CSV table of C-alpha atoms in Angstrom, one decimal:
chain,number,residue,atom,x,y,z
A,16,MET,CA,118.7,96.9,129.7
A,17,ARG,CA,117.8,98.3,126.3
A,18,ARG,CA,120.8,99.6,124.3
A,19,THR,CA,120.5,102.6,122.0
A,20,PRO,CA,121.9,101.9,118.5
A,21,THR,CA,124.7,104.0,117.3
A,22,ILE,CA,125.1,105.6,113.9
A,23,ARG,CA,127.0,102.6,112.7
A,24,GLU,CA,124.0,100.3,113.2
A,25,PRO,CA,121.3,99.8,110.6
A,26,VAL,CA,118.5,102.4,110.5
A,27,LEU,CA,115.8,99.9,109.7
A,28,PRO,CA,114.7,97.5,112.4
A,29,ASP,CA,115.5,93.8,112.0
A,30,TRP,CA,112.0,92.8,111.2
A,31,LEU,CA,112.0,95.2,108.2
A,32,ALA,CA,115.6,95.0,107.1
A,33,ALA,CA,115.1,91.3,106.2
A,34,ARG,CA,111.7,91.7,104.6
A,35,HIS,CA,111.5,93.7,101.4
A,36,ASP,CA,109.5,92.5,98.4
A,37,PHE,CA,111.4,94.4,95.7
A,38,ASP,CA,110.2,92.0,93.0
A,39,ARG,CA,106.5,92.9,93.5
A,40,SER,CA,104.9,95.6,91.5
A,41,TYR,CA,102.8,98.2,93.3
A,42,ARG,CA,101.0,99.6,90.3
A,43,ASP,CA,98.4,101.9,91.8
A,44,ASP,CA,97.9,104.4,94.7
A,45,ASP,CA,95.9,101.8,96.7
A,46,ALA,CA,98.7,99.2,96.7
A,47,GLN,CA,101.4,101.8,97.5
A,48,ILE,CA,99.5,103.5,100.4
A,49,SER,CA,98.6,100.0,101.7
A,50,LEU,CA,102.3,99.2,102.0
A,51,ALA,CA,103.1,102.5,103.8
A,52,ILE,CA,100.3,101.9,106.3
A,53,GLU,CA,101.3,98.2,106.8
A,54,LEU,CA,104.9,99.4,107.6
A,55,ALA,CA,103.5,101.8,110.2
A,56,ARG,CA,101.3,99.1,111.7
A,57,ARG,CA,104.2,96.7,112.0
A,58,ASN,CA,106.5,99.3,113.5
A,59,VAL,CA,103.9,99.8,116.3
A,60,GLU,CA,103.4,96.1,116.8
A,61,HIS,CA,107.1,95.5,117.1
A,62,ALA,CA,107.6,98.6,119.3
A,63,THR,CA,110.5,99.7,117.0
A,64,GLY,CA,109.4,103.3,116.6
A,65,GLY,CA,106.5,105.7,116.0
A,66,PRO,CA,103.3,105.0,114.1
A,67,PHE,CA,104.6,106.1,110.7
A,68,GLY,CA,105.6,104.2,107.5
A,69,ALA,CA,106.7,105.3,104.1
A,70,ALA,CA,107.9,103.9,100.8
A,71,VAL,CA,109.3,105.2,97.5
A,72,PHE,CA,108.2,103.8,94.2
A,73,ASP,CA,109.4,104.3,90.6
A,74,ASP,CA,107.0,105.1,87.7
A,75,ALA,CA,106.5,101.4,87.0
A,76,GLY,CA,105.3,100.7,90.5
A,77,GLY,CA,108.7,99.2,91.5
A,78,LEU,CA,109.6,99.4,95.2
A,79,ILE,CA,112.8,101.4,95.6
A,80,SER,CA,113.0,101.8,99.4
A,81,VAL,CA,111.0,101.7,102.6
A,82,GLY,CA,111.1,103.6,105.9
A,83,VAL,CA,109.6,103.6,109.4
A,84,ASN,CA,109.8,106.1,112.2
A,85,ARG,CA,113.0,105.6,114.2
A,86,VAL,CA,113.2,108.9,116.1
A,87,GLU,CA,113.3,107.5,119.7
A,88,VAL,CA,115.4,104.4,118.9
A,89,LEU,CA,118.1,106.4,117.1
A,90,GLN,CA,117.7,109.5,119.2
A,91,SER,CA,117.5,111.6,116.1
A,92,SER,CA,114.7,114.0,115.3
A,93,LEU,CA,115.5,113.5,111.6
A,94,ALA,CA,114.6,109.7,111.6
A,95,HIS,CA,111.1,110.2,110.3
A,96,ALA,CA,109.7,107.4,108.1
A,97,GLU,CA,109.7,109.7,105.0
A,98,ILE,CA,113.3,110.8,105.6
A,99,VAL,CA,114.4,107.1,106.1
A,100,ALA,CA,112.7,106.1,102.9
A,101,LEU,CA,114.0,109.0,100.9
A,102,VAL,CA,117.6,108.5,102.1
A,103,GLY,CA,117.3,104.8,101.2
A,104,ALA,CA,116.1,105.6,97.7
A,105,GLN,CA,118.8,108.2,97.2
A,106,GLN,CA,121.5,105.8,98.3
A,107,LYS,CA,120.1,102.9,96.2
A,108,LEU,CA,119.9,105.1,93.1
A,109,GLY,CA,123.1,107.0,93.8
A,110,ARG,CA,121.8,110.5,93.5
A,111,ALA,CA,120.3,113.1,95.8
A,112,ARG,CA,117.6,114.2,93.3
A,113,LEU,CA,115.6,111.1,92.6
A,114,ASN,CA,113.9,112.3,89.4
A,115,GLY,CA,117.1,113.7,88.0
A,116,SER,CA,117.3,110.8,85.6
A,117,GLY,CA,113.9,111.7,84.0
A,118,ARG,CA,112.0,108.9,85.7
A,119,ARG,CA,109.1,109.8,88.1
A,120,TYR,CA,109.0,108.8,91.8
A,121,THR,CA,106.2,108.5,94.3
A,122,LEU,CA,106.4,108.7,98.0
A,123,ALA,CA,103.6,107.0,99.9
A,124,THR,CA,103.3,107.8,103.6
A,125,SER,CA,100.9,106.6,106.2
A,126,ALA,CA,100.3,110.2,107.5
A,127,GLN,CA,100.7,113.7,106.3
A,128,PRO,CA,104.3,114.8,106.3
A,129,CYS,CA,105.4,117.2,109.0
A,130,CYS,CA,107.2,120.4,108.2
A,131,GLN,CA,110.6,118.7,108.0
A,132,CYS,CA,109.5,116.0,105.7
A,133,TYR,CA,107.5,118.5,103.5
A,134,GLY,CA,110.8,120.3,102.7
A,135,ALA,CA,112.6,117.0,102.0
A,136,ILE,CA,110.0,115.9,99.6
A,137,VAL,CA,110.6,119.0,97.5
A,138,TRP,CA,114.4,118.7,97.5
A,139,ALA,CA,114.5,114.9,97.0
A,140,GLY,CA,112.7,115.0,93.6
A,141,ILE,CA,109.4,113.4,94.4
A,142,ASP,CA,106.7,113.7,91.7
A,143,GLU,CA,103.7,112.2,93.6
A,144,LEU,CA,102.8,112.2,97.2
A,145,LEU,CA,100.3,109.7,98.6
A,146,ILE,CA,99.0,110.4,102.1
A,147,GLY,CA,96.9,108.3,104.5
A,148,ALA,CA,96.0,110.1,107.7
A,149,ARG,CA,95.9,113.9,108.0
A,150,ALA,CA,98.0,116.1,110.3
A,151,GLU,CA,95.0,116.7,112.5
A,152,ASP,CA,94.5,112.9,112.9
A,153,THR,CA,98.1,112.5,113.9
A,154,GLU,CA,97.8,115.3,116.5
A,155,MET,CA,94.5,114.2,117.9
A,156,LEU,CA,95.0,110.4,117.9
A,157,ALA,CA,98.7,110.2,118.8
A,158,GLY,CA,99.6,113.6,120.2
A,159,PHE,CA,102.3,114.5,117.7
A,160,ASP,CA,102.9,118.2,116.8
A,161,GLU,CA,103.5,118.2,113.0
A,162,GLY,CA,104.9,121.8,112.9
A,163,PRO,CA,104.0,124.6,110.6
A,164,LEU,CA,103.3,124.2,106.9
A,165,PRO,CA,102.3,126.9,104.4
A,166,ALA,CA,98.6,127.6,104.5
A,167,ASP,CA,98.2,126.2,100.9
A,168,TRP,CA,100.9,123.4,101.3
A,169,ILE,CA,99.2,121.2,98.7
A,170,GLY,CA,99.0,124.1,96.2
A,171,GLU,CA,102.7,124.8,96.9
A,172,LEU,CA,103.6,121.2,96.1
A,173,GLN,CA,101.4,121.2,93.0
A,174,GLN,CA,103.1,124.4,91.7
A,175,ARG,CA,106.3,122.5,91.8
A,176,GLY,CA,104.8,119.6,89.7
A,177,ILE,CA,104.1,117.3,92.7
A,178,ARG,CA,100.8,115.5,92.5
A,179,VAL,CA,99.2,115.1,96.0
A,180,ALA,CA,96.5,112.6,96.9
A,181,ARG,CA,95.4,112.4,100.5
A,182,ASP,CA,92.9,110.6,102.7
A,183,LEU,CA,93.9,107.3,101.0
A,184,GLN,CA,92.8,104.5,103.3
A,185,ARG,CA,92.5,107.2,106.0
A,186,ALA,CA,90.6,105.1,108.4
A,187,SER,CA,93.3,102.3,108.4
A,188,ALA,CA,96.0,104.9,108.9
A,189,CYS,CA,94.1,106.4,111.8
A,190,ASN,CA,93.7,103.0,113.4
A,191,VAL,CA,97.5,102.7,113.5
A,192,LEU,CA,97.8,106.1,115.2
A,193,ALA,CA,95.2,105.1,117.8
A,194,ALA,CA,96.9,101.7,118.4
A,195,TYR,CA,100.1,103.5,119.0
A,196,ALA,CA,98.5,105.9,121.6
A,197,LYS,CA,96.8,102.9,123.3
A,198,SER,CA,100.1,101.0,123.4
A,199,GLY,CA,101.5,103.4,125.9
A,200,SER,CA,104.6,103.9,123.6
A,201,ALA,CA,103.6,107.5,122.8
A,202,LYS,CA,106.2,110.0,123.9
A,203,TYR,CA,104.1,113.1,123.2
């Protein structure tokens, strides 16, 4: 019988908690989005959560934290990959607003953030957002409802000084969503 973890247990799955390459430099958008998509792919392969991965990087390309979707495992609607990665970065750096120190931070995510994660990106102090799959890909391929966003959500982020780049390795990100749906793990 599968046991549900409690709040006292680690948020990250065992396969990920033991495997962080914090010494590697992820200097460009391609390397950063590749890691986010790889995290999503491995989360599906290990059946440890939904088909989403995210990572936070500093302005030198250093890896600060990683996250994968853990909603079903932790029985928490808040445990999205972006939220897990943001909380990990906040805890590691010891502050709620990541860029409060004057450094710039990037969030790379395998799929377009939902309405919850959209708000968290603004408040967490992210300066750049890198996105693989679009919301319509997530909805069509994996059946997730991403919730409402402002009509010009990218413009809203840009007005707040957040650079947005999307459709980065979109086909690879979509392959992860399709694999999740095919695995029979999809809850939606």
